[in-house]
């Protein structure tokens, strides 16, 4: 059974009208009332560029640049309109503007805000929590009803309330469940007895996501680890189906992140051309070589697998205990081969894990402290296409800052307990 070739989503004009109205409300109609269709208006470089923001001077702490590993004593970071205008040793940053709020960081360390490359932000509270816990940029691992598309806009309108976001829309998976209600254009898929498996059905979910403005596409090759009744080594899509999804995303210039566990599944996903492998506990050497050749990212979500080990469900706890050491070995093997790594917590369901915890786990897997920090700064920023915006504090980058109470190169634990978080030049209070 295939899906009828019905026209693409018909509500673009309506949505643009609503957006224009909202922009006028916020006094930004010149910015949003463009002529591009909704999908292209909400994708591309504009989301990667620092937008409106606050003015702030952070001064007195030690500044760590993850790109070079350089530490600057008694540093000053000048942020204007949410963008770093200068960062460096006092005396070399030029005149610090008067009348601007100052955040004193004497005795503390200053880093760029961190990037969570795999997080599920289904509520405004989760979006706020992610920022408070240090993730000032993020990539969505899908949401049930396109909340991530709205979170991305929230981040532009009120940056202190949400991480700068790459949205994934809804999960491309055989059984959409309640997500079938996320968009009327998904409804024809409800008639499929076998779920979303045919090329037509797979393309439709991708296309509805892209029409809604998704920046990336999330799919899976294996079942879930977090459900005791599922076997994460069972494959749900084959190489051909994954290739269909990748091709549909690529037609609009988008990449695919793929939930994967088994080596065969990882290999099928990577050779189908995904942009990043998610979880990937049993990824083998041949696939890692292929990832290195293609530049495919690895987002191991160690935090989520470590979390399984603490589950009250005995099946999940056993799974977590078995998978975590295997995954850590895979992370180290990937790093040693030169496969790019990105930190992601896979937080979902109301609890946001600090992205600093993932950095600690990367270090526990065998990366140096600086390389572990890079997985949540320069490395993840590059994966998200935020590499000229996030991951560093240098002129032109976003004014997203973490102030921590100690040397992160000596104790990465400080990243999970930021003393202050600055998002686009706005200082937000630390998490309780
Ligand atoms: Zn996930």
Coordinates of C-alpha atoms and ligand atoms in Angstrom, one line a residue:
X1 CA 0.0 0.0 0.0
X2 CA 1.4 3.4 -0.8
X3 CA 0.6 6.8 0.2
X4 CA -1.4 9.0 -2.1
X5 CA 0.5 11.7 -3.8
X6 CA -1.4 14.5 -2.1
X7 CA -0.1 18.1 -2.4
X8 CA 2.4 19.4 0.0
X9 CA 1.3 21.1 3.3
X10 CA -1.2 23.7 2.4
X11 CA -0.8 25.9 5.4
X12 CA 2.4 27.6 4.5
X13 CA 0.8 30.9 3.7
X14 CA -1.2 30.8 6.9
X15 CA 1.9 30.0 9.0
X16 CA 3.8 32.9 7.3
X17 CA 0.9 35.2 8.2
X18 CA 1.1 34.1 11.8
X19 CA 4.8 34.6 11.9
X20 CA 4.6 38.0 10.3
X21 CA 2.0 38.9 13.0
X22 CA 4.2 37.7 15.8
X23 CA 7.2 39.6 14.3
X24 CA 5.2 42.8 14.2
X25 CA 4.2 42.2 17.8
X26 CA 7.8 42.0 18.7
X27 CA 8.8 44.9 16.5
X28 CA 10.8 42.7 14.2
X29 CA 8.6 42.6 11.1
X30 CA 11.5 43.7 8.9
X31 CA 13.4 40.5 9.9
X32 CA 10.7 37.9 9.5
X33 CA 8.3 39.3 6.8
X34 CA 10.4 37.9 4.0
X35 CA 9.0 36.3 0.8
X36 CA 10.7 32.9 1.2
X37 CA 8.4 29.9 1.9
X38 CA 8.2 28.8 5.6
X39 CA 10.7 25.9 5.2
X40 CA 13.5 27.9 3.7
X41 CA 12.8 30.9 5.8
X42 CA 13.4 28.9 8.9
X43 CA 16.5 27.1 7.8
X44 CA 20.0 28.0 6.8
X45 CA 22.6 30.3 8.1
X46 CA 20.3 32.7 9.9
X47 CA 19.8 30.2 12.7
X48 CA 23.5 29.8 13.0
X49 CA 24.1 33.6 13.2
X50 CA 24.0 35.3 16.5
X51 CA 20.8 37.2 16.6
X52 CA 19.6 39.9 19.0
X53 CA 21.0 39.7 22.5
X54 CA 22.3 41.5 25.5
X55 CA 25.3 43.6 26.3
X56 CA 27.6 42.2 29.0
X57 CA 31.3 42.2 30.0
X58 CA 32.7 39.1 31.7
X59 CA 36.0 39.8 33.3
X60 CA 38.7 38.5 35.6
X61 CA 38.6 34.8 35.1
X62 CA 40.8 32.4 33.2
X63 CA 39.5 31.9 29.6
X64 CA 39.8 28.5 28.0
X65 CA 39.7 28.4 24.2
X66 CA 38.7 24.8 23.2
X67 CA 40.0 25.3 19.7
X68 CA 43.6 25.9 20.7
X69 CA 43.7 24.7 24.3
X70 CA 45.1 28.2 25.2
X71 CA 44.3 29.5 28.7
X72 CA 44.2 33.3 29.1
X73 CA 44.8 34.7 32.6
X74 CA 42.7 37.7 33.8
X75 CA 40.6 37.6 30.6
X76 CA 37.9 40.0 29.5
X77 CA 35.0 39.0 27.2
X78 CA 33.0 41.9 25.7
X79 CA 29.6 41.0 24.4
X80 CA 27.4 43.5 22.6
X81 CA 24.0 42.7 21.1
X82 CA 24.6 39.1 22.0
X83 CA 27.8 38.8 20.0
X84 CA 31.4 38.7 21.2
X85 CA 33.1 41.9 20.2
X86 CA 36.4 41.1 21.9
X87 CA 37.9 38.4 24.1
X88 CA 41.4 38.1 25.4
X89 CA 43.8 39.3 28.1
X90 CA 42.9 42.6 29.9
X91 CA 44.8 45.3 28.1
X92 CA 44.4 43.7 24.7
X93 CA 40.7 43.9 24.3
X94 CA 40.5 47.7 23.9
X95 CA 38.3 50.0 25.8
X96 CA 35.5 48.3 27.7
X97 CA 32.3 50.1 27.1
X98 CA 30.9 52.0 30.1
X99 CA 27.4 51.5 31.5
X100 CA 27.3 47.8 30.5
X101 CA 26.6 45.1 33.1
X102 CA 29.7 43.4 34.3
X103 CA 30.0 39.7 35.4
X104 CA 33.0 39.3 37.6
X105 CA 34.7 35.9 37.3
X106 CA 37.8 36.4 39.4
X107 CA 39.1 33.0 40.6
X108 CA 36.8 31.3 38.1
X109 CA 37.1 29.8 34.6
X110 CA 35.4 31.1 31.5
X111 CA 34.4 28.8 28.6
X112 CA 32.1 29.0 25.7
X113 CA 28.6 27.7 26.3
X114 CA 28.4 24.0 25.6
X115 CA 26.6 22.2 22.7
X116 CA 24.3 19.2 23.3
X117 CA 24.1 17.4 19.9
X118 CA 21.3 15.1 20.9
X119 CA 18.5 16.3 23.2
X120 CA 14.7 16.0 23.1
X121 CA 13.1 19.4 24.1
X122 CA 9.4 18.8 24.3
X123 CA 8.5 21.6 26.8
X124 CA 9.5 25.2 27.5
X125 CA 10.7 24.0 30.9
X126 CA 13.1 21.5 29.4
X127 CA 14.4 24.2 27.0
X128 CA 15.1 26.6 29.9
X129 CA 16.6 23.8 32.0
X130 CA 19.0 22.8 29.2
X131 CA 20.4 26.4 29.2
X132 CA 20.7 26.5 33.0
X133 CA 22.7 23.3 32.8
X134 CA 25.1 24.7 30.3
X135 CA 23.8 23.8 26.9
X136 CA 23.5 27.1 25.1
X137 CA 23.3 25.4 21.7
X138 CA 21.7 22.0 20.8
X139 CA 20.5 19.7 18.1
X140 CA 17.1 18.1 18.6
X141 CA 16.8 14.3 18.5
X142 CA 13.1 14.8 17.5
X143 CA 10.0 15.9 19.4
X144 CA 6.5 14.4 19.3
X145 CA 4.6 17.4 17.9
X146 CA 7.1 19.8 16.3
X147 CA 7.8 21.5 19.6
X148 CA 11.5 21.8 18.6
X149 CA 10.6 24.0 15.7
X150 CA 8.9 26.4 18.2
X151 CA 11.8 26.0 20.6
X152 CA 14.2 27.2 17.9
X153 CA 12.0 30.3 17.4
X154 CA 11.8 30.8 21.2
X155 CA 15.6 30.8 21.2
X156 CA 15.7 33.6 18.7
X157 CA 13.0 35.7 20.4
X158 CA 14.1 35.1 24.0
X159 CA 17.6 33.5 23.9
X160 CA 17.9 33.1 27.7
X161 CA 15.0 30.7 27.6
X162 CA 16.2 28.1 25.1
X163 CA 19.4 26.8 23.4
X164 CA 20.2 27.9 19.9
X165 CA 18.6 24.9 18.2
X166 CA 18.8 22.7 15.1
X167 CA 15.3 21.1 14.9
X168 CA 14.6 17.6 13.7
X169 CA 10.8 17.6 13.8
X170 CA 9.2 14.2 14.2
X171 CA 11.0 10.8 14.3
X172 CA 11.0 8.9 11.0
X173 CA 10.1 5.5 12.5
X174 CA 7.9 2.6 11.4
X175 CA 5.3 3.2 14.1
X176 CA 4.5 6.9 14.5
X177 CA 2.1 6.4 17.4
X178 CA 0.6 9.7 18.6
X179 CA 2.9 11.6 16.3
X180 CA 0.5 10.7 13.5
X181 CA -1.4 13.7 14.9
X182 CA 1.5 16.1 14.6
X183 CA 0.5 17.3 11.2
X184 CA -2.6 16.6 9.1
X185 CA -0.3 15.7 6.2
X186 CA 0.9 12.6 8.2
X187 CA -2.7 11.3 8.5
X188 CA -2.7 9.2 5.3
X189 CA 0.1 7.1 6.8
X190 CA -2.4 5.8 9.4
X191 CA -3.9 3.6 6.7
X192 CA -0.6 1.7 6.3
X193 CA -1.0 -1.8 7.9
X194 CA 2.8 -2.2 8.1
X195 CA 3.7 1.3 9.3
X196 CA 6.2 3.7 7.7
X197 CA 8.3 1.4 5.6
X198 CA 7.7 1.9 1.9
X199 CA 9.8 4.4 0.0
X200 CA 6.7 6.7 -0.5
X201 CA 5.9 6.6 3.2
X202 CA 9.4 7.3 4.3
X203 CA 9.7 10.2 1.9
X204 CA 6.4 11.6 3.1
X205 CA 7.5 11.8 6.7
X206 CA 10.8 13.4 5.7
X207 CA 9.0 15.9 3.4
X208 CA 6.4 16.9 6.0
X209 CA 9.3 17.5 8.4
X210 CA 11.1 19.6 5.9
X211 CA 8.0 21.6 5.0
X212 CA 7.6 22.3 8.8
X213 CA 11.1 23.7 8.8
X214 CA 13.2 20.9 10.2
X215 CA 17.0 21.5 9.9
X216 CA 17.8 17.8 10.1
X217 CA 16.1 14.4 9.9
X218 CA 16.1 11.9 12.7
X219 CA 15.6 8.2 12.0
X220 CA 16.6 4.8 13.3
X221 CA 18.0 1.5 12.2
X222 CA 17.5 -0.4 15.4
X223 CA 14.9 -0.8 18.1
X224 CA 15.1 1.1 21.3
X225 CA 17.4 0.3 24.3
X226 CA 15.3 2.2 26.8
X227 CA 12.3 -0.1 26.5
X228 CA 12.7 -3.5 28.1
X229 CA 10.3 -5.2 25.6
X230 CA 12.4 -4.1 22.7
X231 CA 15.7 -5.6 21.5
X232 CA 18.0 -2.8 20.4
X233 CA 20.0 -5.2 18.2
X234 CA 16.9 -5.9 16.0
X235 CA 16.9 -3.9 12.8
X236 CA 13.8 -1.9 11.8
X237 CA 15.1 -0.4 8.5
X238 CA 17.5 -1.8 5.9
X239 CA 20.1 -0.2 3.9
X240 CA 17.7 0.7 1.0
X241 CA 15.1 2.3 3.3
X242 CA 17.8 4.3 5.1
X243 CA 19.2 5.4 1.6
X244 CA 15.7 6.6 0.7
X245 CA 15.5 8.7 3.9
X246 CA 19.0 10.2 3.3
X247 CA 18.2 11.0 -0.3
X248 CA 14.9 12.7 0.6
X249 CA 16.7 14.8 3.2
X250 CA 19.6 15.6 0.9
X251 CA 17.3 16.9 -1.8
X252 CA 16.7 19.9 0.6
X253 CA 20.4 19.9 1.7
X254 CA 19.7 18.3 5.1
X255 CA 21.6 15.6 7.0
X256 CA 20.2 12.6 8.9
X257 CA 21.0 11.5 12.4
X258 CA 20.4 7.8 13.0
X259 CA 19.6 5.9 16.2
X260 CA 21.8 2.7 15.9
X261 CA 23.1 -0.1 18.0
X262 CA 24.0 -3.3 16.1
X263 CA 27.2 -3.4 14.0
X264 CA 25.2 -4.4 10.9
X265 CA 22.7 -1.6 11.6
X266 CA 25.5 1.0 12.1
X267 CA 27.2 -0.2 8.9
X268 CA 23.9 0.1 6.9
X269 CA 23.3 3.5 8.3
X270 CA 26.7 4.9 7.7
X271 CA 27.0 3.5 4.1
X272 CA 23.5 4.9 3.4
X273 CA 25.1 8.3 4.0
X274 CA 23.9 9.5 7.4
X275 CA 25.5 12.6 8.9
X276 CA 25.8 11.2 12.4
X277 CA 25.6 7.9 14.2
X278 CA 23.6 8.1 17.5
X279 CA 24.3 5.7 20.4
X280 CA 26.2 3.1 18.2
X281 CA 27.2 0.9 21.1
X282 CA 28.2 -2.1 18.9
X283 CA 29.8 -0.2 16.1
X284 CA 32.7 -2.2 14.7
X285 CA 36.0 -1.4 13.2
X286 CA 35.0 -1.6 9.6
X287 CA 32.2 0.9 10.2
X288 CA 34.5 3.2 12.1
X289 CA 36.9 3.2 9.2
X290 CA 34.0 4.0 6.9
X291 CA 32.9 6.9 9.2
X292 CA 36.4 8.3 9.2
X293 CA 36.5 8.1 5.4
X294 CA 33.1 9.9 5.1
X295 CA 33.5 12.3 8.0
X296 CA 30.4 10.8 9.7
X297 CA 30.0 12.0 13.3
X298 CA 29.6 9.7 16.3
X299 CA 27.3 10.9 19.1
X300 CA 27.5 8.1 21.6
X301 CA 25.1 9.6 24.2
X302 CA 27.1 7.9 27.0
X303 CA 24.9 9.7 29.6
X304 CA 21.8 7.9 28.4
X305 CA 23.5 4.4 28.4
X306 CA 25.0 5.1 31.9
X307 CA 21.5 6.1 32.9
X308 CA 20.1 2.8 31.9
X309 CA 22.5 1.0 34.3
X310 CA 20.7 2.9 37.1
X311 CA 17.3 1.9 36.0
X312 CA 14.9 0.2 38.5
X313 CA 13.9 -2.2 35.7
X314 CA 16.3 -5.2 35.9
X315 CA 16.3 -5.7 32.0
X316 CA 17.3 -2.1 31.4
X317 CA 19.8 -2.1 34.3
X318 CA 21.5 -5.2 32.9
X319 CA 21.5 -3.7 29.4
X320 CA 23.1 -0.5 30.7
X321 CA 25.8 -2.4 32.6
X322 CA 26.6 -4.5 29.6
X323 CA 26.5 -1.7 27.0
X324 CA 28.4 1.1 28.8
X325 CA 31.9 -0.5 28.7
X326 CA 31.4 -1.6 25.1
X327 CA 30.3 1.9 24.1
X328 CA 33.3 3.5 25.9
X329 CA 35.7 1.2 24.0
X330 CA 33.9 2.2 20.7
X331 CA 34.3 5.9 21.6
X332 CA 38.0 5.5 22.3
X333 CA 38.5 3.5 19.1
X334 CA 36.6 6.1 17.1
X335 CA 38.7 8.9 18.6
X336 CA 42.0 7.2 18.0
X337 CA 41.0 6.6 14.3
X338 CA 40.0 10.2 13.8
X339 CA 36.2 9.8 13.7
X340 CA 34.7 13.2 14.8
X341 CA 32.8 12.9 18.1
X342 CA 29.9 15.0 19.3
X343 CA 28.6 15.2 22.9
X344 CA 24.9 14.5 23.4
X345 CA 22.9 13.6 26.5
X346 CA 19.8 12.2 24.8
X347 CA 17.8 13.9 27.6
X348 CA 14.1 13.4 27.3
X349 CA 10.9 13.0 29.4
X350 CA 11.2 16.0 31.7
X351 CA 14.8 15.4 33.0
X352 CA 17.6 17.4 31.4
X353 CA 21.0 15.9 32.1
X354 CA 23.9 18.4 32.2
X355 CA 25.9 18.2 29.0
X356 CA 29.0 18.5 31.2
X357 CA 28.3 14.9 32.4
X358 CA 28.7 13.7 28.8
X359 CA 32.0 15.5 28.6
X360 CA 33.1 13.7 31.8
X361 CA 32.0 10.3 30.3
X362 CA 34.0 11.1 27.1
X363 CA 37.0 11.6 29.4
X364 CA 36.3 8.4 31.3
X365 CA 36.2 6.6 27.9
X366 CA 39.8 7.7 27.3
X367 CA 39.8 11.1 25.7
X368 CA 42.0 13.8 27.2
X369 CA 40.1 16.5 29.1
X370 CA 40.6 19.0 26.3
X371 CA 39.5 16.6 23.6
X372 CA 36.5 15.7 25.8
X373 CA 35.6 19.4 26.0
X374 CA 35.9 19.7 22.3
X375 CA 33.2 17.1 21.8
X376 CA 30.8 19.6 23.4
X377 CA 32.3 22.8 21.9
X378 CA 34.1 23.0 18.6
X379 CA 33.4 19.4 17.5
X380 CA 29.6 19.5 18.1
X381 CA 29.4 23.0 16.8
X382 CA 30.8 21.9 13.5
X383 CA 28.4 19.0 13.2
X384 CA 25.5 21.4 13.8
X385 CA 26.9 24.0 11.3
X386 CA 27.4 26.4 14.2
X387 CA 31.2 26.4 13.9
X388 CA 31.4 30.2 13.3
X389 CA 28.9 30.8 16.1
X390 CA 29.3 28.4 19.0
X391 CA 32.1 26.5 20.6
X392 CA 34.6 29.4 21.1
X393 CA 34.6 32.8 22.6
X394 CA 36.2 34.9 19.9
X395 CA 35.2 38.0 18.0
X396 CA 32.0 37.3 16.0
X397 CA 31.0 34.3 18.0
X398 CA 27.8 34.2 20.0
X399 CA 28.0 35.6 23.5
X400 CA 27.2 32.3 25.1
X401 CA 29.4 31.7 28.2
X402 CA 29.9 29.3 31.0
X403 CA 31.6 30.5 34.2
X404 CA 32.7 27.5 36.4
X405 CA 34.2 27.2 39.8
X406 CA 37.4 25.5 39.0
X407 CA 39.9 24.3 36.4
X408 CA 37.9 22.1 33.9
X409 CA 41.1 20.6 32.5
X410 CA 41.8 19.2 36.0
X411 CA 38.2 18.4 37.0
X412 CA 35.6 18.1 34.3
X413 CA 32.9 17.8 37.0
X414 CA 32.8 21.6 37.2
X415 CA 31.1 21.7 33.8
X416 CA 28.0 20.0 35.2
X417 CA 27.6 22.7 37.9
X418 CA 28.1 26.0 36.1
X419 CA 28.3 28.9 38.5
X420 CA 26.8 31.2 35.8
X421 CA 25.5 30.7 32.3
X422 CA 25.4 33.5 29.8
X423 CA 23.1 33.1 26.7
X424 CA 23.5 35.7 23.9
X425 CA 24.8 38.2 26.4
X426 CA 22.1 37.6 29.0
X427 CA 23.3 36.3 32.3
X428 CA 20.9 33.6 33.5
X429 CA 20.9 32.3 37.1
X430 CA 22.6 29.0 37.8
X431 CA 20.5 25.8 38.1
X432 CA 19.5 25.0 41.7
Ligands
LIG1 ZN1 17.2 10.4 21.4

